[in-house]
Amino acid sequence: MVMTVHPVHQAAPFASSRRRRPSAVRWGWRAAAVIVSLALWQAATILLGDTVVPSPGETVVALGQLVATGAFWAAVGATVGSTLVGLAIAIVVAVPLGLLAGSGGFATASTRLSVDFLRTIPPVTLIPLAVLLYGPSAEMQVVLIVFGSVWPLFLQAVYAVREVDPLLRDVSRAFRLSRRSLWVDIVLPSSTPFLLTGLRVASTIALLLAVAAELIGNAPGVGREIALAQLGAQVPTAYAYVVVAALLGVALNLGVAVAQRRMLFWHPSVRTEGR
Amino acid sequence: MSSQTAAVIEAVGLGHAYQTAAGTAAILRDLQFAVAPGEFVCIVGSSGVGKTTLLRCLAGLQAPSEGFVAVEGSKIAGPSAAVSLVFQDYSRSLLPWLSVIDNVMLPLKGRVARSLRTTRALRALADVGLTDARDSYPWQLSGGMQQRVAIARALVFEPRVLLMDEPFASVDAQTRESLEDLVLRIRNDEGQSVVLITHDIDEAIYLADRVIVLGGRPASVRADLAVPFGRERDQLATKAEPRFAELRAEVHRLISAPAAAPATTGGVTS
Amino acid sequence: MTSTVTHRPARDAATTAPNASVTAAGQMPPSTTAGGTRRRLGLLLGRVALEVWLPVVLVGVWWFASANSTSPFFPPLQKILAKTWQVWVVQGRVSSDLLPSILNLLAGYGIAVIVGVAAGLALGLLPRLLDAVEPELEFLRAVPAVAILPIAIIAIGLGDDMRIAVIAFGALWPILVNTVAGVRSTDPVVRDVSTAFRLKPAIALFSVRLPSAAPQILAGARTALSIAVVLIVVSEMSGAYRGIGNFVLAAQRNYAITDMWTGMIVLGLLGYALNLVFRVVEARLLAWHPAYRKKGVK
């Protein structure tokens, strides 16, 4: 099935220096880059006026004020909670089905066309319907997240099963391993890289849909706060919440990266080669 | 190697070490040899002795940590125009998105006008017997044919020296024999020097005018043996010569000897 | 490192069907007898049936389950399909609503591709620069693109240029990240070929580095496409006066449920069609790649 991604080549997006010891020079350059970016931001504020683009300073101040409020944490909690719940449900649904679909030719062939069509439906299409059914609530949000996140997980699971090295299957047959052992000791571990890649893609989609559900469907969360701030012309607050959304994304990416490193210590993409 | 004949490529006091987590590991030390124009030199050694490192230094892909490589008398600081390289892994060194003839022409791109490029590429393909495959893609060809394409690509440069890194290691025995004879014929017809790295002793003796044995840790030239069979060789006849067996035994002994063993009889080169 | 396989084309059912012997390109072996022709036809029909039975069943279930539906939110499928034809084709909404959406989408996507590939190439080839800006890039690409929408409205307004900008921003990151990764993961042997033959920098870039990164770039472009579709719909759901996103939301607000469903169906078809076009383009660009090759002499 198309749209699958080989884990070795999605392992670490920038991966500029996986094992180089960070030196003062490197961090010096990075600090310089940050300073340049902030300067550019400030220039944009000056050019466009601070009612359009608040300065970095104003944004930080707004963020500081927000952090002290309960409403802020409620919003963050709502977004994070829905994202994680949605992802969990998607994993539980998509991975077993995907592993199953990948292991039998009949199953793969039967599901291919349906999956191919359903996965290209932009999940946001469902927002109006979901709002009708569930109102502007967390349930609506979770339904949307699940619908959007199942596809990458499903497809990667199918891909994973089909990519199990035929040699390993021969090993299992030669040593007469039980079917259970084949799955637990061979198929599942060798599927992990693919599944984690699927998780990485799915988590990005999940967060995107969570915020979309909040923006458009008015579910509680960071996205709704951004929309409210924009409508109320509280521009620094809006920017502050966008920064928060980005930080949530970074945290999610980090979480998946840590999981990858932990679970894939044996995989060529993660283990050090001693170059 | 008499100093009167100008070497087309030579290694002078060549040494290389690299950094590991545990410290500095010296791979090559004090490597010295020179190749005369038109000479076929095979370099043999056990696995891991440093043959690939040596080849990369000769090709200019890597700067040695000691000494230098000279091509036609001048020290090189990178790949030289007079030297062409045939890689071991043809399936990765030929670009899969280019047809055979585009692959062969690639080194000339931007240097030579298109019509001339095509002419030279076709000539190189004819030299290796692959004129008909010009519009195929490398991955549509067998392993032996792919390696011929790689050889043609190396030849299109009209180099003075052809460097070959275990070029026939990944092909079957029959194909290997025909490729060996191909390279011999090319050298006989066009007169380049060839430096061929291999772990196959028979291949080394069959092809070479001189066999250089690398050994030791760090590796240096353990022996430099002259091979007396002349330019016309035959897979069956040459290998049946008694001298062939003697050389084979000698090289085998030299490769397997522990680091401190001295090189003895067997015709140290002049 | 072996070639960068980032995709698998749809596998033939025939690879698992017991009697069919077909090539990877899905062509039946030639047959010389009349009985053979009938058998070929039977096998072909069998393969088609294998792939099609589930979608047919699902649509059928939908059709019949909704036929007598009293739920306001799930009108009969028959009614939805009829309305779809009427609203989109007869009333011409394809050109008045769908077309502007597609054009904005393509404009934003096009910008993202050009900027993403160019910047990705530059960063991939300049590791020190990449290392310096890496923290910023990690931050910026983690922004859920829809979050940008309100501040884009503040900065640019409610017009099409805002939509194009938002789409460009959202679609940029997968392309950029993947281009960088693709360039950096060039097979070392290929890099050696470039060095050993002393290829001119422009040749090395366009004949070697870019094609070798192409599979990965296209993987990023595919993700970027789905993000772009999400963004065009979402951006039209806020403050637009036309466009398919606007249509669906307006229909929901006006409680024109059937109309809303027609919009959803059109959106589904749009997503599918865009993906199909993408696959065709990708197959063309990557015809040389192991995953797409027609089996040759080898």
Short mmCIF file of C-alpha atoms in Angstrom, two decimals, chain B residues 51-213:
data_model
loop_
_atom_site.label_atom_id
_atom_site.label_comp_id
_atom_site.label_asym_id
_atom_site.label_seq_id
_atom_site.Cartn_x
_atom_site.Cartn_y
_atom_site.Cartn_z
CA LYS B 51 43.25 -2.36 1.08
CA THR B 52 40.18 -0.18 0.76
CA THR B 53 41.79 2.62 2.73
CA LEU B 54 44.80 2.44 0.44
CA LEU B 55 42.60 2.56 -2.62
CA ARG B 56 40.67 5.54 -1.34
CA CYS B 57 43.93 7.39 -0.77
CA LEU B 58 45.12 6.54 -4.25
CA ALA B 59 41.81 7.73 -5.68
CA GLY B 60 42.01 10.99 -3.82
CA LEU B 61 38.81 10.33 -1.90
CA GLN B 62 40.67 10.48 1.35
CA ALA B 63 43.73 12.35 2.47
CA PRO B 64 46.33 10.12 4.11
CA SER B 65 47.51 11.15 7.54
CA GLU B 66 51.13 10.64 6.54
CA GLY B 67 52.94 10.77 3.24
CA PHE B 68 51.23 11.42 -0.05
CA VAL B 69 50.15 10.03 -3.36
CA ALA B 70 51.68 11.38 -6.54
CA VAL B 71 50.12 11.10 -9.96
CA GLU B 72 52.39 11.74 -12.93
CA GLY B 73 54.90 13.33 -10.64
CA SER B 74 52.68 15.72 -8.74
CA LYS B 75 51.18 15.32 -5.33
CA ILE B 76 47.41 15.01 -5.41
CA ALA B 77 45.01 16.90 -3.18
CA GLY B 78 41.85 15.23 -4.36
CA PRO B 79 40.67 13.01 -7.19
CA SER B 80 42.95 13.40 -10.19
CA ALA B 81 41.81 13.68 -13.77
CA ALA B 82 44.30 11.03 -14.78
CA VAL B 83 42.85 8.43 -12.43
CA SER B 84 39.55 6.60 -12.79
CA LEU B 85 37.84 4.42 -10.23
CA VAL B 86 35.74 1.29 -10.56
CA PHE B 87 33.81 0.62 -7.38
CA GLN B 88 33.16 -2.77 -5.87
CA ASP B 89 29.44 -2.35 -5.42
CA TYR B 90 28.19 -1.69 -8.92
CA SER B 91 24.56 -1.81 -7.90
CA ARG B 92 25.10 1.23 -5.75
CA SER B 93 27.69 3.08 -7.76
CA LEU B 94 25.68 3.15 -10.97
CA LEU B 95 22.90 5.69 -10.76
CA PRO B 96 19.56 3.89 -11.11
CA TRP B 97 17.77 6.89 -12.53
CA LEU B 98 20.08 7.16 -15.53
CA SER B 99 20.24 4.88 -18.50
CA VAL B 100 23.44 2.98 -19.22
CA ILE B 101 24.72 5.51 -21.70
CA ASP B 102 23.83 8.44 -19.44
CA ASN B 103 25.69 6.74 -16.62
CA VAL B 104 28.74 6.28 -18.78
CA MET B 105 28.61 9.90 -19.97
CA LEU B 106 28.17 11.34 -16.51
CA PRO B 107 31.86 12.11 -15.80
CA LEU B 108 32.00 14.16 -18.97
CA LYS B 109 28.92 16.22 -18.27
CA GLY B 110 29.65 19.89 -18.19
CA ARG B 111 33.12 19.29 -19.51
CA VAL B 112 32.66 18.11 -23.03
CA ALA B 113 30.07 18.93 -25.70
CA ARG B 114 27.14 16.59 -25.94
CA SER B 115 27.93 15.06 -29.30
CA LEU B 116 31.49 14.34 -28.27
CA ARG B 117 30.27 12.92 -24.96
CA THR B 118 28.00 10.52 -26.77
CA THR B 119 30.76 9.45 -29.15
CA ARG B 120 33.17 8.73 -26.35
CA ALA B 121 30.55 6.96 -24.31
CA LEU B 122 29.63 4.75 -27.23
CA ARG B 123 33.27 3.95 -27.78
CA ALA B 124 33.67 2.98 -24.14
CA LEU B 125 30.56 0.83 -24.31
CA ALA B 126 31.87 -0.84 -27.43
CA ASP B 127 35.15 -1.54 -25.62
CA VAL B 128 33.28 -3.49 -22.97
CA GLY B 129 30.91 -5.08 -25.44
CA LEU B 130 27.70 -3.39 -24.31
CA THR B 131 26.71 -1.24 -27.27
CA ASP B 132 23.26 -2.82 -27.38
CA ALA B 133 22.50 -1.99 -23.76
CA ARG B 134 22.93 1.73 -24.15
CA ASP B 135 19.32 2.63 -23.47
CA SER B 136 18.65 0.06 -20.78
CA TYR B 137 18.81 0.86 -17.13
CA PRO B 138 21.57 -0.62 -14.98
CA TRP B 139 19.13 -2.53 -12.83
CA GLN B 140 17.78 -4.30 -15.86
CA LEU B 141 21.18 -5.86 -16.47
CA SER B 142 22.96 -8.76 -14.86
CA GLY B 143 25.72 -8.21 -12.32
CA GLY B 144 28.50 -8.83 -14.81
CA MET B 145 26.99 -6.41 -17.30
CA GLN B 146 26.58 -3.77 -14.65
CA GLN B 147 30.23 -4.04 -13.77
CA ARG B 148 31.10 -3.64 -17.44
CA VAL B 149 29.08 -0.43 -17.44
CA ALA B 150 31.07 0.74 -14.44
CA ILE B 151 34.29 -0.08 -16.30
CA ALA B 152 33.07 1.77 -19.37
CA ARG B 153 32.29 4.77 -17.22
CA ALA B 154 35.80 4.69 -15.82
CA LEU B 155 37.27 4.44 -19.30
CA VAL B 156 35.35 7.33 -20.79
CA PHE B 157 37.70 9.66 -19.02
CA GLU B 158 40.61 8.17 -20.96
CA PRO B 159 42.56 7.89 -17.73
CA ARG B 160 46.22 7.01 -17.34
CA VAL B 161 45.43 4.83 -14.33
CA LEU B 162 42.47 2.58 -13.71
CA LEU B 163 41.87 1.87 -10.02
CA MET B 164 39.65 -1.09 -9.28
CA ASP B 165 38.32 -1.96 -5.83
CA GLU B 166 37.65 -5.72 -5.66
CA PRO B 167 35.65 -5.26 -8.85
CA PHE B 168 34.79 -8.90 -9.41
CA ALA B 169 34.04 -9.91 -5.85
CA SER B 170 30.28 -9.88 -6.35
CA VAL B 171 30.01 -11.81 -9.61
CA ASP B 172 30.02 -15.52 -10.27
CA ALA B 173 33.12 -17.39 -11.34
CA GLN B 174 32.40 -17.57 -15.07
CA THR B 175 31.53 -13.93 -15.31
CA ARG B 176 34.61 -13.12 -13.31
CA GLU B 177 36.84 -14.87 -15.82
CA SER B 178 35.38 -12.97 -18.74
CA LEU B 179 35.65 -9.68 -16.89
CA GLU B 180 39.28 -10.39 -15.97
CA ASP B 181 40.08 -11.05 -19.61
CA LEU B 182 38.21 -7.90 -20.57
CA VAL B 183 40.34 -5.77 -18.31
CA LEU B 184 43.51 -7.40 -19.58
CA ARG B 185 42.47 -6.74 -23.14
CA ILE B 186 41.66 -3.13 -22.41
CA ARG B 187 45.04 -2.62 -20.83
CA ASN B 188 46.75 -4.31 -23.76
CA ASP B 189 44.82 -2.25 -26.32
CA GLU B 190 44.90 1.12 -24.65
CA GLY B 191 47.94 0.99 -22.42
CA GLN B 192 46.70 2.39 -19.14
CA SER B 193 48.14 1.26 -15.88
CA VAL B 194 45.80 -0.73 -13.74
CA VAL B 195 45.86 -1.01 -9.97
CA LEU B 196 43.47 -3.72 -8.88
CA ILE B 197 42.70 -4.56 -5.29
CA THR B 198 41.56 -8.08 -4.63
CA HIS B 199 41.49 -10.76 -2.00
CA ASP B 200 41.55 -13.49 -4.63
CA ILE B 201 45.14 -14.67 -4.99
CA ASP B 202 44.57 -16.51 -8.24
CA GLU B 203 43.01 -13.48 -9.81
CA ALA B 204 45.87 -11.30 -8.66
CA ILE B 205 48.56 -13.52 -10.14
CA TYR B 206 46.60 -14.14 -13.33
CA LEU B 207 46.16 -10.47 -14.09
CA ALA B 208 49.22 -8.78 -12.73
CA ASP B 209 52.66 -7.82 -13.90
CA ARG B 210 53.41 -7.28 -10.24
CA VAL B 211 51.68 -8.46 -7.13
CA ILE B 212 52.00 -6.31 -4.06
CA VAL B 213 51.21 -8.07 -0.81
#
